[in-house]
Every structure is written in C-alpha cells, then in structure tokens.
C-alpha cells in the first residue's frame, strides 16, 4: 500500500498541472525521447527513503551518475500494446473510481451540466509483471495496452493519461476530464424539482468495468469521492449512484446490471460554510472530510434491480470478444434545487404584489382614483414580474412556477374587477338618490292639491309607487356594495392561503413520487 501511495502522489501532481502544458511542449519532449526511455519523476522524501530518483530525457545508459539510482523499465520482447491481457480469455476486469473536482453549473435552457473529474482505473497485465522491483511511472511516449474509455458527453477535454506499473503487473491509469454532459431535465415541478443527471463511461474491446479500488483517497467501500467545495450552489447533491452493466446497441436483451452502489450525500450540506479552499482551513479535520467526501454508501439501489455477476455471464462473455457488446459504467446524480433564490426572486415579490392589491378593499368606495390607480398598478407590476426573462427551454407543459404566476395574476386582476363591480353599484346608488330628490317635491305638490282632486289619476299613483321602490332599491344597493368589500377583505386572503396550501403540498408530493 505504501508503494502505491508513493507512486500515486506524483501522478496527482502531474494531473493537476498537465492542462497548463502546451501541445508544442509535448511534441518537443516526445522528439527527445529514445526507444529505451527510463523514467521516474522526483518523489518527495518519505520515511525510509534512501535514494534520489530523477529523469533526464537526454541522458543515455552510459551517462548514469554513480550517486543516483534510477529504476529501468523496458517493455518485454513480444509485447504488443494493441492486444489486451489474456486476449484469448475472458474480459479484463478494470476497477475504476472517480474523484469529482467540480460539479455544475447546470443549464435548464441547454439541458446540460459541467463536470471536472479524475478517473483512476487499475487492471492486471501479467506481461508486465516482475519487470521492476517497485512502482514505476511510465513516460507519455511508452505505449502499453489500456482500456478504450469513451466518456459520453456533448463536449469533453481529456488530458493525457498518467500510467504506472507495480512489480506484480498491476497497471494504474489516472486521467483528468473536463466534461459538458447532457442532462434531460424534467421541469414540471420547477423550481421545486429534483433532477437526475447521468454520466456514462463506455469501455469496449474486452473490458469488464467494476467500481471500487482502494487507494490512498478511496477507502474501498465507495467508488466516488467529491470535493464538496466544488459543488455548484444552484442544486444540492443528495445521492450518487454508481452502476456497471453489460450494454449493447444491437442486442438489448443482453443488457444486465451486475453492480450498483448508492451513496447518500445529504450530509455534504454541512460543508457549505466550511470555506475549505483557504490555506488556513484546508488542513483541518472538517476540510479533510469535505474535500474527500464519500457519503454513506450501500450496495444496491432502490430503483434498479442489480443482478449477481454470474447472472450476466453470457453478456460478459460476449463483451470479451468484439465491440458489439460492451460494458458501461454510469454515475447518476440526484439533485434537489435550492429554493432560496426563487423565493427571493419570484415567490416573495409576487406574494407582496397580491397582498398589495388587497389594500383596495379597505379604501372607501368614493375614492375612485386611489382604488383605480392601485388596481392598475398591481396588475401591471404582476405582468412585469411574470415576464421576467428566465433562461428556460420552450417546453410543451405547464411548470409549477407558471401555475404560481398565473394564479397570482388572477388574484390581482379579480381585485381590480371587484372595484369595478362595487363602483358600478355605488354609481347606481347615486343615480337613484338623484331620482329620489326629483320625485319627492312633485309628490308633495300633488298631495297638497288632493282636496281639489279627490281621485288621483292612475299615472300619478304609479309615479309615487316607483319613487318609493327606488328608495328601497337604493338602500339595498348601498348595503350590497359595502358587503362585497367586507367579504373581499377576508375572502381574498383566505382563498390565497388555501391556494398556497394546495400548491406546496401538491408539488412536494409530485417531487417525492
């Protein structure tokens, strides 16, 4: 284990710096190498180390310095790098694990996400056993067999891999990837949604990929380790699932999942405020945990049936010969959208606008300019709030945020319509009062002359009766207008509260199921 650690540390350093080197530098180095390249990068001092190791591409075997011991590594005679180990036998078992350096951002508009990771894979090549007495890192120009790893993505940058060989013939390959992968998001419950995004790693040419591999950063019971300070704050990471299965585009009946691991990442939320990127805190116990966070893992998954490897033996046998059947490693991220941003940008402002429209119910019916201005202002403000540019794809279904904004617009619009109704009733009242003042003097005049005309005409009697009916209708209309305002003062808030209860319960249920 100590030898593996000593060999892997300079590999990590090379991976972290390899993206800064230009293609011209790589070409220049390759031109200077000879066929018998010997290589060992300088290692930091370890307890018990009794020599210094270095690499000089221009130095031949005859110019070795006496005080420097450099391990030599030659490919054995008859070694063909295009042939996999045990090429006539079963598929080569390649054990892989991943260190996630950053995850995010996620784009709903383009349906993709960014990911930076270090992929480490290990396999056994008997042809390279007993060549060296310790772990040796291989130069870039030396070609040995390695699995053909294909990361399925929209766009990716894969930097040169770094290889090392142990005395037992175990080959370790580590490679840095910067990936933009596709994630087909379901936005029905947006922004209360959960998303599942996957990264596929396909291996062809007689390879059986397996998640695992115990290293100095992997305890062995988890295939994925994450630097939590590299997680995007847009979404919180809840679980990471790792699958390995036989795959085929021509023979779907051979698809067989033979490994599954589920890791709970909800405790990674505790690392958000740790500030583990600063020098002062990076060596603390909390930051060591957060920068190499693995979650709580268990074998199997709740959503997918994982078979025993012997149940997939026919598919694995087919995968050992040809490229029509191959094995695939899948990382599946379950993410929950953080609601704080949308609460501040959408929900709280729209609630404030709706509540502002209720002020109209408390203003006197006679204050027509004030109520009209308030109603029109809240309607226009709500329309502006609904039309804010949000980078979203043009989906053919209604999202949760659409339902919210439409109902808020409806409440504001109904508040304006309510004033139109009570204003109409109030205006009718005024017209009725004016008619009442006009009819009463005429009625008194006719009553004073009743002695002269003992029998009133039918038309005069009808006019008096109409005036009395108008007075009763006027009083009733006044009460109706005031009652409508009184009902709306409490009816609108109660109705909006009931809508909120139904809205949040419904979409939380949809997300959970």
mmCIF file with all atom_site columns, N, CA and C in Angstrom, residues 9 28 63 95 131 145 149 162 182 213 217 224 246 257-258 282 305 314 328 372 400 407 433 436 489:
data_model
loop_
_atom_site.group_PDB
_atom_site.id
_atom_site.type_symbol
_atom_site.label_atom_id
_atom_site.label_alt_id
_atom_site.label_comp_id
_atom_site.label_asym_id
_atom_site.label_entity_id
_atom_site.label_seq_id
_atom_site.pdbx_PDB_ins_code
_atom_site.Cartn_x
_atom_site.Cartn_y
_atom_site.Cartn_z
_atom_site.occupancy
_atom_site.B_iso_or_equiv
_atom_site.pdbx_formal_charge
_atom_site.auth_seq_id
_atom_site.auth_comp_id
_atom_site.auth_asym_id
_atom_site.auth_atom_id
_atom_site.pdbx_PDB_model_num
ATOM 1  N N  . UNK A 1 9   ? 1.173   9.824   -5.627  1.00 0.00 ? 9   UNK A N  1
ATOM 2  C CA . UNK A 1 9   ? 1.299   11.250  -5.296  1.00 0.00 ? 9   UNK A CA 1
ATOM 3  C C  . UNK A 1 9   ? 1.872   12.068  -6.439  1.00 0.00 ? 9   UNK A C  1
ATOM 4  N N  . UNK A 1 28  ? 7.827   18.438  -28.374 1.00 0.00 ? 28  UNK A N  1
ATOM 5  C CA . UNK A 1 28  ? 9.269   18.579  -28.181 1.00 0.00 ? 28  UNK A CA 1
ATOM 6  C C  . UNK A 1 28  ? 9.813   17.484  -27.273 1.00 0.00 ? 28  UNK A C  1
ATOM 7  N N  . UNK A 1 63  ? 25.705  7.294   -19.243 1.00 0.00 ? 63  UNK A N  1
ATOM 8  C CA . UNK A 1 63  ? 25.980  8.536   -18.525 1.00 0.00 ? 63  UNK A CA 1
ATOM 9  C C  . UNK A 1 63  ? 25.276  8.601   -17.190 1.00 0.00 ? 63  UNK A C  1
ATOM 10 N N  . UNK A 1 95  ? -10.901 -2.041  -12.635 1.00 0.00 ? 95  UNK A N  1
ATOM 11 C CA . UNK A 1 95  ? -11.540 -1.476  -11.448 1.00 0.00 ? 95  UNK A CA 1
ATOM 12 C C  . UNK A 1 95  ? -11.280 0.026   -11.432 1.00 0.00 ? 95  UNK A C  1
ATOM 13 N N  . UNK A 1 131 ? 9.050   -7.033  -13.907 1.00 0.00 ? 131 UNK A N  1
ATOM 14 C CA . UNK A 1 131 ? 9.999   -6.239  -14.693 1.00 0.00 ? 131 UNK A CA 1
ATOM 15 C C  . UNK A 1 131 ? 10.721  -5.236  -13.805 1.00 0.00 ? 131 UNK A C  1
ATOM 16 N N  . UNK A 1 145 ? -0.927  -1.528  -23.388 1.00 0.00 ? 145 UNK A N  1
ATOM 17 C CA . UNK A 1 145 ? -2.370  -1.674  -23.554 1.00 0.00 ? 145 UNK A CA 1
ATOM 18 C C  . UNK A 1 145 ? -3.093  -0.961  -22.423 1.00 0.00 ? 145 UNK A C  1
ATOM 19 N N  . UNK A 1 149 ? -11.460 4.045   -23.088 1.00 0.00 ? 149 UNK A N  1
ATOM 20 C CA . UNK A 1 149 ? -12.505 4.695   -22.297 1.00 0.00 ? 149 UNK A CA 1
ATOM 21 C C  . UNK A 1 149 ? -13.158 5.783   -23.132 1.00 0.00 ? 149 UNK A C  1
ATOM 22 N N  . UNK A 1 162 ? -1.818  9.339   -17.169 1.00 0.00 ? 162 UNK A N  1
ATOM 23 C CA . UNK A 1 162 ? -0.561  9.046   -16.479 1.00 0.00 ? 162 UNK A CA 1
ATOM 24 C C  . UNK A 1 162 ? -0.621  7.594   -16.020 1.00 0.00 ? 162 UNK A C  1
ATOM 25 N N  . UNK A 1 182 ? -24.872 15.882  -21.162 1.00 0.00 ? 182 UNK A N  1
ATOM 26 C CA . UNK A 1 182 ? -26.301 16.133  -21.350 1.00 0.00 ? 182 UNK A CA 1
ATOM 27 C C  . UNK A 1 182 ? -27.089 15.641  -20.142 1.00 0.00 ? 182 UNK A C  1
ATOM 28 N N  . UNK A 1 213 ? -11.859 -0.244  -6.044  1.00 0.00 ? 213 UNK A N  1
ATOM 29 C CA . UNK A 1 213 ? -10.438 0.085   -5.994  1.00 0.00 ? 213 UNK A CA 1
ATOM 30 C C  . UNK A 1 213 ? -10.065 0.947   -4.789  1.00 0.00 ? 213 UNK A C  1
ATOM 31 N N  . UNK A 1 217 ? -6.929  7.775   -1.428  1.00 0.00 ? 217 UNK A N  1
ATOM 32 C CA . UNK A 1 217 ? -8.055  8.675   -1.156  1.00 0.00 ? 217 UNK A CA 1
ATOM 33 C C  . UNK A 1 217 ? -9.386  7.938   -1.130  1.00 0.00 ? 217 UNK A C  1
ATOM 34 N N  . UNK A 1 224 ? -16.784 6.750   -5.500  1.00 0.00 ? 224 UNK A N  1
ATOM 35 C CA . UNK A 1 224 ? -16.766 8.167   -5.861  1.00 0.00 ? 224 UNK A CA 1
ATOM 36 C C  . UNK A 1 224 ? -16.417 8.995   -4.637  1.00 0.00 ? 224 UNK A C  1
ATOM 37 N N  . UNK A 1 246 ? -23.642 -4.667  -18.484 1.00 0.00 ? 246 UNK A N  1
ATOM 38 C CA . UNK A 1 246 ? -23.401 -5.077  -19.862 1.00 0.00 ? 246 UNK A CA 1
ATOM 39 C C  . UNK A 1 246 ? -24.349 -4.289  -20.754 1.00 0.00 ? 246 UNK A C  1
ATOM 40 N N  . UNK A 1 257 ? -27.373 -5.457  -15.422 1.00 0.00 ? 257 UNK A N  1
ATOM 41 C CA . UNK A 1 257 ? -26.690 -4.670  -14.389 1.00 0.00 ? 257 UNK A CA 1
ATOM 42 C C  . UNK A 1 257 ? -26.089 -5.630  -13.369 1.00 0.00 ? 257 UNK A C  1
ATOM 43 N N  . UNK A 1 258 ? -24.779 -5.626  -13.241 1.00 0.00 ? 258 UNK A N  1
ATOM 44 C CA . UNK A 1 258 ? -24.116 -6.547  -12.324 1.00 0.00 ? 258 UNK A CA 1
ATOM 45 C C  . UNK A 1 258 ? -23.495 -5.853  -11.120 1.00 0.00 ? 258 UNK A C  1
ATOM 46 N N  . UNK A 1 282 ? -7.667  24.388  5.164   1.00 0.00 ? 282 UNK A N  1
ATOM 47 C CA . UNK A 1 282 ? -7.632  23.201  4.312   1.00 0.00 ? 282 UNK A CA 1
ATOM 48 C C  . UNK A 1 282 ? -7.058  21.986  5.034   1.00 0.00 ? 282 UNK A C  1
ATOM 49 N N  . UNK A 1 305 ? -32.942 -3.075  -10.188 1.00 0.00 ? 305 UNK A N  1
ATOM 50 C CA . UNK A 1 305 ? -32.571 -4.415  -9.736  1.00 0.00 ? 305 UNK A CA 1
ATOM 51 C C  . UNK A 1 305 ? -31.158 -4.742  -10.203 1.00 0.00 ? 305 UNK A C  1
ATOM 52 N N  . UNK A 1 314 ? -23.327 -14.545 -19.648 1.00 0.00 ? 314 UNK A N  1
ATOM 53 C CA . UNK A 1 314 ? -23.380 -14.624 -21.108 1.00 0.00 ? 314 UNK A CA 1
ATOM 54 C C  . UNK A 1 314 ? -23.062 -13.272 -21.737 1.00 0.00 ? 314 UNK A C  1
ATOM 55 N N  . UNK A 1 328 ? -20.576 -0.751  -19.522 1.00 0.00 ? 328 UNK A N  1
ATOM 56 C CA . UNK A 1 328 ? -20.769 0.684   -19.288 1.00 0.00 ? 328 UNK A CA 1
ATOM 57 C C  . UNK A 1 328 ? -20.775 0.956   -17.796 1.00 0.00 ? 328 UNK A C  1
ATOM 58 N N  . UNK A 1 372 ? -58.555 52.839  -8.316  1.00 0.00 ? 372 UNK A N  1
ATOM 59 C CA . UNK A 1 372 ? -58.248 52.512  -9.711  1.00 0.00 ? 372 UNK A CA 1
ATOM 60 C C  . UNK A 1 372 ? -56.745 52.477  -9.946  1.00 0.00 ? 372 UNK A C  1
ATOM 61 N N  . UNK A 1 400 ? -44.512 24.361  -12.445 1.00 0.00 ? 400 UNK A N  1
ATOM 62 C CA . UNK A 1 400 ? -45.053 24.830  -11.168 1.00 0.00 ? 400 UNK A CA 1
ATOM 63 C C  . UNK A 1 400 ? -44.974 26.346  -11.059 1.00 0.00 ? 400 UNK A C  1
ATOM 64 N N  . UNK A 1 407 ? -51.905 32.152  -11.179 1.00 0.00 ? 407 UNK A N  1
ATOM 65 C CA . UNK A 1 407 ? -52.869 32.336  -10.090 1.00 0.00 ? 407 UNK A CA 1
ATOM 66 C C  . UNK A 1 407 ? -52.672 33.695  -9.427  1.00 0.00 ? 407 UNK A C  1
ATOM 67 N N  . UNK A 1 433 ? -80.515 58.133  -5.912  1.00 0.00 ? 433 UNK A N  1
ATOM 68 C CA . UNK A 1 433 ? -80.746 59.224  -4.971  1.00 0.00 ? 433 UNK A CA 1
ATOM 69 C C  . UNK A 1 433 ? -81.169 60.497  -5.685  1.00 0.00 ? 433 UNK A C  1
ATOM 70 N N  . UNK A 1 436 ? -84.654 60.191  -6.593  1.00 0.00 ? 436 UNK A N  1
ATOM 71 C CA . UNK A 1 436 ? -85.495 60.326  -5.401  1.00 0.00 ? 436 UNK A CA 1
ATOM 72 C C  . UNK A 1 436 ? -85.738 61.790  -5.067  1.00 0.00 ? 436 UNK A C  1
ATOM 73 N N  . UNK A 1 489 ? -62.410 41.594  1.874   1.00 0.00 ? 489 UNK A N  1
ATOM 74 C CA . UNK A 1 489 ? -61.310 41.876  2.804   1.00 0.00 ? 489 UNK A CA 1
ATOM 75 C C  . UNK A 1 489 ? -60.786 40.597  3.445   1.00 0.00 ? 489 UNK A C  1
#
